[in-house]
PDB file of C-alpha atoms and ligand atoms in Angstrom:
ATOM      1  CA  MET A1309      -2.454 -44.321 -25.740  1.00 48.00           C
ATOM      2  CA  THR A1310      -5.058 -41.685 -26.734  1.00 53.00           C
ATOM      3  CA  ARG A1311      -3.294 -38.740 -28.370  1.00 59.00           C
ATOM      4  CA  ARG A1312      -3.675 -35.477 -26.506  1.00 67.00           C
ATOM      5  CA  ARG A1313      -5.898 -32.986 -28.211  1.00 84.00           C
ATOM      6  CA  TRP A1314      -5.153 -29.258 -28.236  1.00 89.00           C
ATOM      7  CA  ILE A1315      -7.452 -26.404 -29.205  1.00 89.00           C
ATOM      8  CA  ALA A1316      -5.471 -23.790 -31.158  1.00 90.00           C
ATOM      9  CA  GLU A1317      -5.934 -20.066 -30.663  1.00 85.00           C
ATOM     10  CA  ASN A1318      -4.458 -19.111 -34.049  1.00 90.00           C
ATOM     11  CA  TRP A1319      -4.432 -21.093 -37.293  1.00 91.00           C
ATOM     12  CA  ASP A1320      -4.391 -21.003 -41.084  1.00 93.00           C
ATOM     13  CA  GLU A1321      -4.855 -23.705 -43.717  1.00 91.00           C
ATOM     14  CA  THR A1322      -1.566 -25.491 -42.988  1.00 94.00           C
ATOM     15  CA  SER A1323      -0.530 -24.547 -39.449  1.00 95.00           C
ATOM     16  CA  ALA A1324      -1.789 -23.782 -35.955  1.00 96.00           C
ATOM     17  CA  THR A1325      -0.354 -22.121 -32.863  1.00 94.00           C
ATOM     18  CA  LEU A1326      -0.917 -22.719 -29.166  1.00 93.00           C
ATOM     19  CA  THR A1327      -0.283 -19.925 -26.680  1.00 89.00           C
ATOM     20  CA  GLY A1328      -1.144 -19.310 -23.018  1.00 84.00           C
ATOM     21  CA  ALA A1329      -1.712 -22.089 -20.448  1.00 83.00           C
ATOM     22  CA  GLN A1330      -2.014 -24.820 -23.071  1.00 84.00           C
ATOM     23  CA  ALA A1331       1.378 -23.916 -24.621  1.00 91.00           C
ATOM     24  CA  GLU A1332       2.932 -23.692 -21.150  1.00 90.00           C
ATOM     25  CA  HIS A1333       1.707 -27.170 -20.265  1.00 87.00           C
ATOM     26  CA  LEU A1334       2.767 -28.708 -23.584  1.00 91.00           C
ATOM     27  CA  ALA A1335       6.176 -26.997 -23.709  1.00 91.00           C
ATOM     28  CA  ARG A1336       7.288 -27.061 -20.076  1.00 89.00           C
ATOM     29  CA  VAL A1337       5.365 -29.969 -18.473  1.00 88.00           C
ATOM     30  CA  LEU A1338       5.094 -32.385 -21.389  1.00 88.00           C
ATOM     31  CA  ARG A1339       8.420 -31.127 -22.816  1.00 90.00           C
ATOM     32  CA  ALA A1340       7.151 -31.050 -26.408  1.00 92.00           C
ATOM     33  CA  GLU A1341       9.796 -31.625 -29.087  1.00 93.00           C
ATOM     34  CA  VAL A1342       9.830 -30.954 -32.826  1.00 95.00           C
ATOM     35  CA  GLY A1343       8.179 -33.885 -34.653  1.00 95.00           C
ATOM     36  CA  MET A1344       5.908 -34.856 -31.754  1.00 94.00           C
ATOM     37  CA  GLU A1345       2.475 -36.010 -32.982  1.00 93.00           C
ATOM     38  CA  ALA A1346      -0.799 -34.625 -31.623  1.00 93.00           C
ATOM     39  CA  GLU A1347      -4.411 -33.904 -32.539  1.00 93.00           C
ATOM     40  CA  VAL A1348      -5.140 -30.210 -33.001  1.00 94.00           C
ATOM     41  CA  VAL A1349      -8.476 -28.436 -33.267  1.00 91.00           C
ATOM     42  CA  ALA A1350      -8.224 -25.431 -35.579  1.00 92.00           C
ATOM     43  CA  GLY A1351     -11.308 -23.410 -36.418  1.00 86.00           C
ATOM     44  CA  GLY A1352     -13.684 -26.193 -35.342  1.00 82.00           C
ATOM     45  CA  ARG A1353     -11.886 -28.741 -37.556  1.00 90.00           C
ATOM     46  CA  LEU A1354      -9.782 -31.617 -36.204  1.00 93.00           C
ATOM     47  CA  PHE A1355      -6.335 -32.383 -37.620  1.00 94.00           C
ATOM     48  CA  GLN A1356      -3.520 -34.870 -37.234  1.00 95.00           C
ATOM     49  CA  ALA A1357      -0.528 -32.586 -36.571  1.00 95.00           C
ATOM     50  CA  ARG A1358       3.200 -32.469 -35.804  1.00 96.00           C
ATOM     51  CA  VAL A1359       5.093 -30.012 -33.622  1.00 96.00           C
ATOM     52  CA  ALA A1360       7.105 -27.719 -35.923  1.00 96.00           C
ATOM     53  CA  SER A1361       8.637 -25.469 -33.259  1.00 95.00           C
ATOM     54  CA  VAL A1362       8.541 -24.682 -29.527  1.00 94.00           C
ATOM     55  CA  THR A1363       9.478 -21.105 -28.596  1.00 91.00           C
ATOM     56  CA  HIS A1364       9.937 -19.584 -25.144  1.00 87.00           C
ATOM     57  CA  PHE A1365       9.494 -15.850 -24.553  1.00 83.00           C
ATOM     58  CA  GLY A1366      10.626 -15.398 -20.928  1.00 81.00           C
ATOM     59  CA  GLU A1367       7.788 -16.998 -18.877  1.00 80.00           C
ATOM     60  CA  ALA A1368       5.556 -17.522 -21.923  1.00 86.00           C
ATOM     61  CA  SER A1369       5.778 -20.235 -24.590  1.00 89.00           C
ATOM     62  CA  GLU A1370       4.368 -20.777 -28.040  1.00 93.00           C
ATOM     63  CA  VAL A1371       3.967 -24.143 -29.771  1.00 95.00           C
ATOM     64  CA  HIS A1372       3.657 -24.147 -33.549  1.00 96.00           C
ATOM     65  CA  PHE A1373       2.104 -27.127 -35.357  1.00 96.00           C
ATOM     66  CA  GLU A1374       2.129 -28.290 -38.965  1.00 97.00           C
ATOM     67  CA  LEU A1375      -1.372 -29.560 -39.808  1.00 96.00           C
ATOM     68  CA  ALA A1376      -1.337 -32.909 -41.662  1.00 94.00           C
ATOM     69  CA  SER A1377      -4.548 -34.851 -42.450  1.00 93.00           C
ATOM     70  CA  GLU A1378      -8.011 -33.751 -41.339  1.00 93.00           C
ATOM     71  CA  LEU A1379      -9.748 -36.185 -38.953  1.00 91.00           C
ATOM     72  CA  ARG A1380     -13.443 -36.930 -38.535  1.00 89.00           C
ATOM     73  CA  ALA A1381     -14.811 -34.778 -35.730  1.00 87.00           C
ATOM     74  CA  ASP A1382     -17.935 -35.513 -33.711  1.00 87.00           C
ATOM     75  CA  PRO A1383     -20.340 -32.600 -34.022  1.00 89.00           C
ATOM     76  CA  ALA A1384     -21.571 -30.809 -30.912  1.00 93.00           C
ATOM     77  CA  LEU A1385     -25.095 -31.506 -29.740  1.00 95.00           C
ATOM     78  CA  PRO A1386     -27.333 -28.938 -31.534  1.00 96.00           C
ATOM     79  CA  VAL A1387     -28.404 -27.563 -28.171  1.00 98.00           C
ATOM     80  CA  THR A1388     -28.204 -24.056 -26.700  1.00 98.00           C
ATOM     81  CA  LEU A1389     -28.697 -24.031 -22.937  1.00 98.00           C
ATOM     82  CA  VAL A1390     -30.477 -20.845 -21.849  1.00 98.00           C
ATOM     83  CA  MET A1391     -29.294 -20.835 -18.246  1.00 98.00           C
ATOM     84  CA  ALA A1392     -30.709 -18.451 -15.664  1.00 98.00           C
ATOM     85  CA  VAL A1393     -27.784 -17.024 -13.718  1.00 98.00           C
ATOM     86  CA  TYR A1394     -27.494 -18.467 -10.210  1.00 97.00           C
ATOM     87  CA  LYS A1395     -24.786 -19.266  -7.642  1.00 97.00           C
ATOM     88  CA  PHE A1396     -21.572 -19.038  -9.680  1.00 97.00           C
ATOM     89  CA  ASP A1397     -19.742 -22.072  -8.281  1.00 97.00           C
ATOM     90  CA  ARG A1398     -22.639 -24.397  -9.059  1.00 97.00           C
ATOM     91  CA  MET A1399     -23.439 -22.700 -12.355  1.00 97.00           C
ATOM     92  CA  GLU A1400     -19.794 -23.113 -13.428  1.00 98.00           C
ATOM     93  CA  TRP A1401     -19.921 -26.794 -12.478  1.00 98.00           C
ATOM     94  CA  ALA A1402     -23.003 -27.152 -14.680  1.00 98.00           C
ATOM     95  CA  LEU A1403     -21.232 -25.277 -17.502  1.00 98.00           C
ATOM     96  CA  GLU A1404     -18.277 -27.696 -17.312  1.00 98.00           C
ATOM     97  CA  LYS A1405     -20.558 -30.754 -17.352  1.00 98.00           C
ATOM     98  CA  ALA A1406     -22.695 -29.355 -20.187  1.00 98.00           C
ATOM     99  CA  THR A1407     -19.494 -28.862 -22.213  1.00 98.00           C
ATOM    100  CA  GLU A1408     -18.481 -32.481 -21.571  1.00 97.00           C
ATOM    101  CA  LEU A1409     -21.952 -33.599 -22.722  1.00 97.00           C
ATOM    102  CA  GLY A1410     -21.502 -31.769 -26.021  1.00 97.00           C
ATOM    103  CA  VAL A1411     -23.591 -28.587 -25.698  1.00 98.00           C
ATOM    104  CA  ALA A1412     -23.129 -26.225 -28.690  1.00 97.00           C
ATOM    105  CA  ALA A1413     -23.724 -22.966 -26.815  1.00 98.00           C
ATOM    106  CA  ILE A1414     -24.674 -21.511 -23.442  1.00 98.00           C
ATOM    107  CA  ALA A1415     -26.743 -18.336 -23.153  1.00 98.00           C
ATOM    108  CA  PRO A1416     -26.721 -16.974 -19.581  1.00 98.00           C
ATOM    109  CA  VAL A1417     -29.876 -15.001 -18.757  1.00 98.00           C
ATOM    110  CA  ILE A1418     -30.881 -12.727 -15.903  1.00 98.00           C
ATOM    111  CA  ALA A1419     -34.239 -14.017 -14.590  1.00 98.00           C
ATOM    112  CA  ARG A1420     -36.547 -12.333 -12.072  1.00 97.00           C
ATOM    113  CA  ARG A1421     -35.306 -14.605  -9.294  1.00 97.00           C
ATOM    114  CA  THR A1422     -31.623 -14.240 -10.161  1.00 97.00           C
ATOM    115  CA  GLU A1423     -30.034 -12.716  -7.053  1.00 96.00           C
ATOM    116  CA  LYS A1424     -29.256  -9.013  -7.593  1.00 96.00           C
ATOM    117  CA  HIS A1425     -25.514  -9.203  -6.807  1.00 97.00           C
ATOM    118  CA  LEU A1426     -25.124 -12.157  -9.203  1.00 97.00           C
ATOM    119  CA  ALA A1427     -27.008 -10.305 -11.930  1.00 97.00           C
ATOM    120  CA  GLN A1428     -24.625  -7.349 -11.501  1.00 97.00           C
ATOM    121  CA  ALA A1429     -21.484  -9.528 -11.427  1.00 97.00           C
ATOM    122  CA  ALA A1430     -22.406 -11.875 -14.298  1.00 97.00           C
ATOM    123  CA  GLY A1431     -20.996  -9.663 -17.075  1.00 96.00           C
ATOM    124  CA  LYS A1432     -17.546  -9.679 -15.472  1.00 97.00           C
ATOM    125  CA  ARG A1433     -17.654 -13.441 -15.021  1.00 97.00           C
ATOM    126  CA  VAL A1434     -18.080 -14.405 -18.724  1.00 97.00           C
ATOM    127  CA  GLU A1435     -14.353 -14.647 -19.544  1.00 95.00           C
ATOM    128  CA  ARG A1436     -13.954 -17.109 -16.689  1.00 97.00           C
ATOM    129  CA  TRP A1437     -16.920 -19.151 -18.075  1.00 97.00           C
ATOM    130  CA  ARG A1438     -15.263 -19.186 -21.500  1.00 95.00           C
ATOM    131  CA  ARG A1439     -12.007 -20.443 -19.973  1.00 93.00           C
ATOM    132  CA  ILE A1440     -13.895 -23.222 -18.155  1.00 96.00           C
ATOM    133  CA  ALA A1441     -15.582 -24.226 -21.442  1.00 96.00           C
ATOM    134  CA  HIS A1442     -12.222 -24.222 -23.271  1.00 92.00           C
ATOM    135  CA  GLU A1443     -10.551 -26.450 -20.660  1.00 91.00           C
ATOM    136  CA  ALA A1444     -13.563 -28.799 -20.437  1.00 95.00           C
ATOM    137  CA  SER A1445     -13.658 -29.090 -24.259  1.00 93.00           C
ATOM    138  CA  GLN A1446     -10.028 -30.128 -24.280  1.00 88.00           C
ATOM    139  CA  GLN A1447     -10.553 -32.637 -21.474  1.00 90.00           C
ATOM    140  CA  ALA A1448     -13.623 -34.073 -23.269  1.00 92.00           C
ATOM    141  CA  ARG A1449     -11.606 -34.282 -26.540  1.00 90.00           C
ATOM    142  CA  ARG A1450     -14.153 -32.148 -28.328  1.00 92.00           C
ATOM    143  CA  ALA A1451     -13.398 -30.742 -31.767  1.00 89.00           C
ATOM    144  CA  ASP A1452     -14.887 -27.380 -30.831  1.00 91.00           C
ATOM    145  CA  VAL A1453     -15.557 -25.131 -27.856  1.00 92.00           C
ATOM    146  CA  PRO A1454     -19.158 -24.155 -26.988  1.00 96.00           C
ATOM    147  CA  ALA A1455     -19.978 -20.487 -27.442  1.00 96.00           C
ATOM    148  CA  ILE A1456     -20.738 -18.676 -24.178  1.00 98.00           C
ATOM    149  CA  ASP A1457     -22.902 -15.618 -24.894  1.00 98.00           C
ATOM    150  CA  ASP A1458     -22.842 -12.424 -22.879  1.00 98.00           C
ATOM    151  CA  PRO A1459     -25.594 -12.465 -20.213  1.00 98.00           C
ATOM    152  CA  VAL A1460     -28.867 -10.784 -21.247  1.00 98.00           C
ATOM    153  CA  PHE A1461     -32.273 -10.328 -19.602  1.00 98.00           C
ATOM    154  CA  LEU A1462     -34.567 -13.328 -20.072  1.00 98.00           C
ATOM    155  CA  THR A1463     -37.155 -11.259 -21.946  1.00 97.00           C
ATOM    156  CA  ASP A1464     -34.536 -10.218 -24.530  1.00 97.00           C
ATOM    157  CA  ARG A1465     -33.519 -13.847 -25.061  1.00 97.00           C
ATOM    158  CA  VAL A1466     -37.095 -15.085 -25.344  1.00 97.00           C
ATOM    159  CA  ASN A1467     -37.908 -12.382 -27.902  1.00 94.00           C
ATOM    160  CA  MET A1468     -34.848 -13.186 -30.025  1.00 96.00           C
ATOM    161  CA  PRO A1469     -35.870 -14.802 -33.365  1.00 94.00           C
ATOM    162  CA  SER A1470     -34.886 -18.500 -33.562  1.00 94.00           C
ATOM    163  CA  THR A1471     -35.569 -21.520 -35.801  1.00 91.00           C
ATOM    164  CA  ALA A1472     -34.709 -23.947 -32.992  1.00 95.00           C
ATOM    165  CA  SER A1473     -37.264 -26.012 -31.042  1.00 96.00           C
ATOM    166  CA  ARG A1474     -37.668 -23.889 -27.885  1.00 98.00           C
ATOM    167  CA  ILE A1475     -38.266 -25.848 -24.700  1.00 98.00           C
ATOM    168  CA  VAL A1476     -38.516 -24.579 -21.109  1.00 98.00           C
ATOM    169  CA  LEU A1477     -37.818 -26.916 -18.191  1.00 98.00           C
ATOM    170  CA  ALA A1478     -40.733 -26.175 -15.854  1.00 97.00           C
ATOM    171  CA  GLU A1479     -40.801 -27.807 -12.432  1.00 93.00           C
ATOM    172  CA  GLN A1480     -44.609 -27.369 -12.219  1.00 92.00           C
ATOM    173  CA  GLU A1481     -45.260 -29.079 -15.587  1.00 94.00           C
ATOM    174  CA  ARG A1482     -46.967 -32.474 -15.178  1.00 92.00           C
ATOM    175  CA  THR A1483     -48.105 -33.645 -18.633  1.00 93.00           C
ATOM    176  CA  THR A1484     -45.278 -33.334 -21.173  1.00 97.00           C
ATOM    177  CA  ALA A1485     -41.972 -35.089 -20.551  1.00 97.00           C
ATOM    178  CA  LEU A1486     -38.795 -33.703 -22.158  1.00 98.00           C
ATOM    179  CA  ARG A1487     -38.097 -36.928 -24.089  1.00 96.00           C
ATOM    180  CA  ALA A1488     -41.565 -36.901 -25.694  1.00 97.00           C
ATOM    181  CA  ALA A1489     -41.120 -33.256 -26.744  1.00 97.00           C
ATOM    182  CA  VAL A1490     -37.677 -34.002 -28.200  1.00 96.00           C
ATOM    183  CA  GLU A1491     -38.908 -37.053 -30.128  1.00 93.00           C
ATOM    184  CA  GLN A1492     -41.811 -35.028 -31.544  1.00 94.00           C
ATOM    185  CA  ALA A1493     -39.439 -32.223 -32.570  1.00 93.00           C
ATOM    186  CA  ILE A1494     -37.151 -34.735 -34.305  1.00 90.00           C
ATOM    187  CA  ALA A1495     -40.106 -36.414 -36.057  1.00 90.00           C
ATOM    188  CA  GLY A1496     -41.559 -33.034 -37.060  1.00 88.00           C
ATOM    189  CA  SER A1497     -38.298 -31.472 -38.270  1.00 84.00           C
ATOM    190  CA  GLY A1498     -37.336 -33.971 -40.951  1.00 73.00           C
ATOM    191  CA  ALA A1499     -33.790 -32.969 -40.031  1.00 66.00           C
ATOM    192  CA  LYS A1500     -31.583 -35.664 -38.541  1.00 65.00           C
ATOM    193  CA  ARG A1501     -30.398 -33.301 -35.869  1.00 83.00           C
ATOM    194  CA  PRO A1502     -32.851 -30.444 -35.283  1.00 91.00           C
ATOM    195  CA  ALA A1503     -31.602 -27.600 -33.083  1.00 95.00           C
ATOM    196  CA  PHE A1504     -32.924 -27.033 -29.573  1.00 97.00           C
ATOM    197  CA  GLU A1505     -32.969 -24.165 -27.101  1.00 98.00           C
ATOM    198  CA  ILE A1506     -33.457 -25.433 -23.538  1.00 98.00           C
ATOM    199  CA  ALA A1507     -34.262 -22.926 -20.773  1.00 98.00           C
ATOM    200  CA  ILE A1508     -33.369 -23.744 -17.145  1.00 98.00           C
ATOM    201  CA  GLY A1509     -34.602 -21.640 -14.257  1.00 97.00           C
ATOM    202  CA  PRO A1510     -32.685 -20.219 -11.283  1.00 97.00           C
ATOM    203  CA  GLU A1511     -32.731 -21.707  -7.755  1.00 95.00           C
ATOM    204  CA  GLY A1512     -35.990 -19.926  -7.006  1.00 95.00           C
ATOM    205  CA  GLY A1513     -37.561 -21.260 -10.203  1.00 96.00           C
ATOM    206  CA  TRP A1514     -39.386 -19.279 -12.875  1.00 97.00           C
ATOM    207  CA  ALA A1515     -41.702 -16.454 -11.773  1.00 97.00           C
ATOM    208  CA  PRO A1516     -45.353 -16.790 -12.944  1.00 97.00           C
ATOM    209  CA  ALA A1517     -44.864 -13.832 -15.353  1.00 97.00           C
ATOM    210  CA  GLU A1518     -41.917 -15.662 -16.934  1.00 98.00           C
ATOM    211  CA  GLU A1519     -43.971 -18.858 -17.333  1.00 97.00           C
ATOM    212  CA  THR A1520     -46.573 -16.751 -19.168  1.00 97.00           C
ATOM    213  CA  LEU A1521     -43.848 -15.132 -21.299  1.00 98.00           C
ATOM    214  CA  PHE A1522     -42.558 -18.554 -22.360  1.00 98.00           C
ATOM    215  CA  ALA A1523     -46.077 -19.844 -23.083  1.00 97.00           C
ATOM    216  CA  THR A1524     -47.012 -16.805 -25.215  1.00 97.00           C
ATOM    217  CA  SER A1525     -43.670 -16.856 -27.078  1.00 97.00           C
ATOM    218  CA  GLY A1526     -43.907 -20.409 -28.429  1.00 96.00           C
ATOM    219  CA  TRP A1527     -41.729 -22.154 -25.843  1.00 98.00           C
ATOM    220  CA  ARG A1528     -42.933 -25.628 -24.845  1.00 97.00           C
ATOM    221  CA  ALA A1529     -43.010 -26.379 -21.093  1.00 98.00           C
ATOM    222  CA  VAL A1530     -41.717 -29.843 -20.179  1.00 98.00           C
ATOM    223  CA  SER A1531     -41.099 -31.932 -17.096  1.00 98.00           C
ATOM    224  CA  LEU A1532     -38.032 -33.885 -16.016  1.00 98.00           C
ATOM    225  CA  GLY A1533     -40.143 -35.947 -13.626  1.00 96.00           C
ATOM    226  CA  PRO A1534     -41.893 -35.481 -10.245  1.00 95.00           C
ATOM    227  CA  ARG A1535     -38.811 -34.516  -8.234  1.00 96.00           C
ATOM    228  CA  ILE A1536     -37.486 -30.954  -7.964  1.00 96.00           C
ATOM    229  CA  LEU A1537     -33.935 -31.011  -9.318  1.00 97.00           C
ATOM    230  CA  ARG A1538     -31.220 -28.458  -8.695  1.00 97.00           C
ATOM    231  CA  ALA A1539     -30.589 -26.333 -11.784  1.00 97.00           C
ATOM    232  CA  GLU A1540     -27.273 -28.101 -12.542  1.00 98.00           C
ATOM    233  CA  THR A1541     -28.915 -31.521 -12.230  1.00 98.00           C
ATOM    234  CA  ALA A1542     -31.698 -30.377 -14.556  1.00 98.00           C
ATOM    235  CA  ALA A1543     -29.113 -29.180 -17.102  1.00 98.00           C
ATOM    236  CA  ILE A1544     -27.216 -32.476 -17.109  1.00 98.00           C
ATOM    237  CA  SER A1545     -30.286 -34.707 -17.252  1.00 97.00           C
ATOM    238  CA  ALA A1546     -31.810 -32.627 -20.068  1.00 98.00           C
ATOM    239  CA  LEU A1547     -28.629 -32.880 -22.144  1.00 98.00           C
ATOM    240  CA  ALA A1548     -28.327 -36.612 -21.470  1.00 97.00           C
ATOM    241  CA  ILE A1549     -31.926 -37.164 -22.604  1.00 96.00           C
ATOM    242  CA  ILE A1550     -31.419 -35.120 -25.803  1.00 96.00           C
ATOM    243  CA  ALA A1551     -28.078 -36.812 -26.506  1.00 94.00           C
ATOM    244  CA  SER A1552     -29.662 -40.248 -26.143  1.00 93.00           C
ATOM    245  CA  SER A1553     -32.411 -39.173 -28.562  1.00 92.00           C
ATOM    246  CA  LEU A1554     -30.041 -37.654 -31.126  1.00 89.00           C
ATOM    247  CA  GLU A1555     -26.887 -39.743 -30.807  1.00 83.00           C
ATOM    248  CA  CYS A1556     -28.253 -43.215 -30.066  1.00 69.00           C
ATOM    249  CA  ARG A1557     -30.206 -43.655 -33.299  1.00 60.00           C
ATOM    250  CA  GLY A1558     -27.671 -45.867 -35.040  1.00 54.00           C
ATOM    251  CA  GLU A1559     -26.888 -42.940 -37.418  1.00 49.00           C
ATOM    252  CA  ASP A1560     -23.555 -42.125 -35.738  1.00 49.00           C
ATOM    253  CA  SER A1561     -20.999 -44.793 -36.685  1.00 48.00           C
ATOM    254  CA  ARG A1562     -19.360 -44.549 -33.272  1.00 48.00           C
ATOM    255  CA  VAL A1563     -22.547 -45.686 -31.456  1.00 47.00           C
ATOM    256  CA  PRO A1564     -22.937 -49.510 -31.673  1.00 43.00           C
TER     257      PRO A1564
HETATM  258  N1  SAM B1365     -37.517 -23.274  -6.551  1.00 72.66           N
HETATM  259  C1  SAM B1365     -38.146 -24.171  -7.402  1.00 72.66           C
HETATM  260  C2  SAM B1365     -39.132 -24.970  -6.623  1.00 72.66           C
HETATM  261  O1  SAM B1365     -38.826 -25.217  -5.481  1.00 72.66           O
HETATM  262  O2  SAM B1365     -40.164 -25.344  -7.210  1.00 72.66           O
HETATM  263  C3  SAM B1365     -37.115 -25.134  -7.964  1.00 72.66           C
HETATM  264  C4  SAM B1365     -36.325 -24.520  -9.042  1.00 72.66           C
HETATM  265  S1  SAM B1365     -35.176 -25.704  -9.638  1.00 72.66           S
HETATM  266  C5  SAM B1365     -34.030 -25.721  -8.346  1.00 72.66           C
HETATM  267  C6  SAM B1365     -34.322 -24.819 -10.901  1.00 72.66           C
HETATM  268  C7  SAM B1365     -34.803 -25.099 -12.314  1.00 72.66           C
HETATM  269  O3  SAM B1365     -34.504 -26.464 -12.655  1.00 72.66           O
HETATM  270  C8  SAM B1365     -36.273 -24.980 -12.558  1.00 72.66           C
HETATM  271  O4  SAM B1365     -36.668 -23.631 -12.779  1.00 72.66           O
HETATM  272  C9  SAM B1365     -36.447 -25.814 -13.827  1.00 72.66           C
HETATM  273  O5  SAM B1365     -36.044 -25.094 -14.953  1.00 72.66           O
HETATM  274  C10 SAM B1365     -35.475 -26.961 -13.562  1.00 72.66           C
HETATM  275  N2  SAM B1365     -36.147 -28.119 -12.948  1.00 72.66           N
HETATM  276  C11 SAM B1365     -35.904 -28.643 -11.729  1.00 72.66           C
HETATM  277  N3  SAM B1365     -36.657 -29.759 -11.517  1.00 72.66           N
HETATM  278  C12 SAM B1365     -37.407 -29.939 -12.644  1.00 72.66           C
HETATM  279  C13 SAM B1365     -38.385 -30.903 -13.044  1.00 72.66           C
HETATM  280  N4  SAM B1365     -38.720 -31.928 -12.260  1.00 72.66           N
HETATM  281  N5  SAM B1365     -38.958 -30.770 -14.268  1.00 72.66           N
HETATM  282  C14 SAM B1365     -38.594 -29.732 -15.097  1.00 72.66           C
HETATM  283  N6  SAM B1365     -37.681 -28.781 -14.771  1.00 72.66           N
HETATM  284  C15 SAM B1365     -37.088 -28.889 -13.569  1.00 72.66           C
END
């Protein structure tokens, strides 16, 4: 039976504490007892752990763990998804799936064709996106939680300095496929796992001025094929292609 994995909010070198919904579930639903074994993520590191105490404060609970041996943790995919803000329910679905696929970070951006009311509401929605990423990380048994940045305007993101390979998914692009661009970046980087920034447009796509901005700022335009994909489908297929390029190279002992 796969041991449940918990992502601690507070920790030090020898112990970790769960609070909030996770602690509620572990204490009241799973009826955690002192001595119970579990896997705990503390500060991006994965540990074998044992419940040291379960405390109830009225409606709230706190579960305290003793950290035992450190376990090998699978690193996140070195990918930041630069996602243009679009319909929240579908964007949040994409965020959950991207977390399951191992994304390291998500940078929401306000693009020209981001609907006005969504652009205005995005800032207030970030905490909810971070909760979704936390829960999806736990469900995917990750050893970390992807960072979700505060939303910024696309131009600010594009002008931010970066050492990553910067790639824009462009539905009009017809010559360069994402996989080819990824393989070239890997070959050219000398690093086993070079970092990537992948930009995905809103429902209305990128505006011509944004395509020019990307082109003049060193971003490489790539295609995901002849069909127009919804933004969430584009996000998932891009991550799957990068994962297959980075994680299926016989370097990761877990991949046969
Ligand atoms: N409104 C646009 C159109 O009809 O041409 C479609 C935009 S699409 C729903 C949203 C984003 O997904 C695009 O801006 C692009 O980043 C990505 N995308 C969708 N299909 C793609 C493809 N075949 N190749 C590359 N990117 C794609």
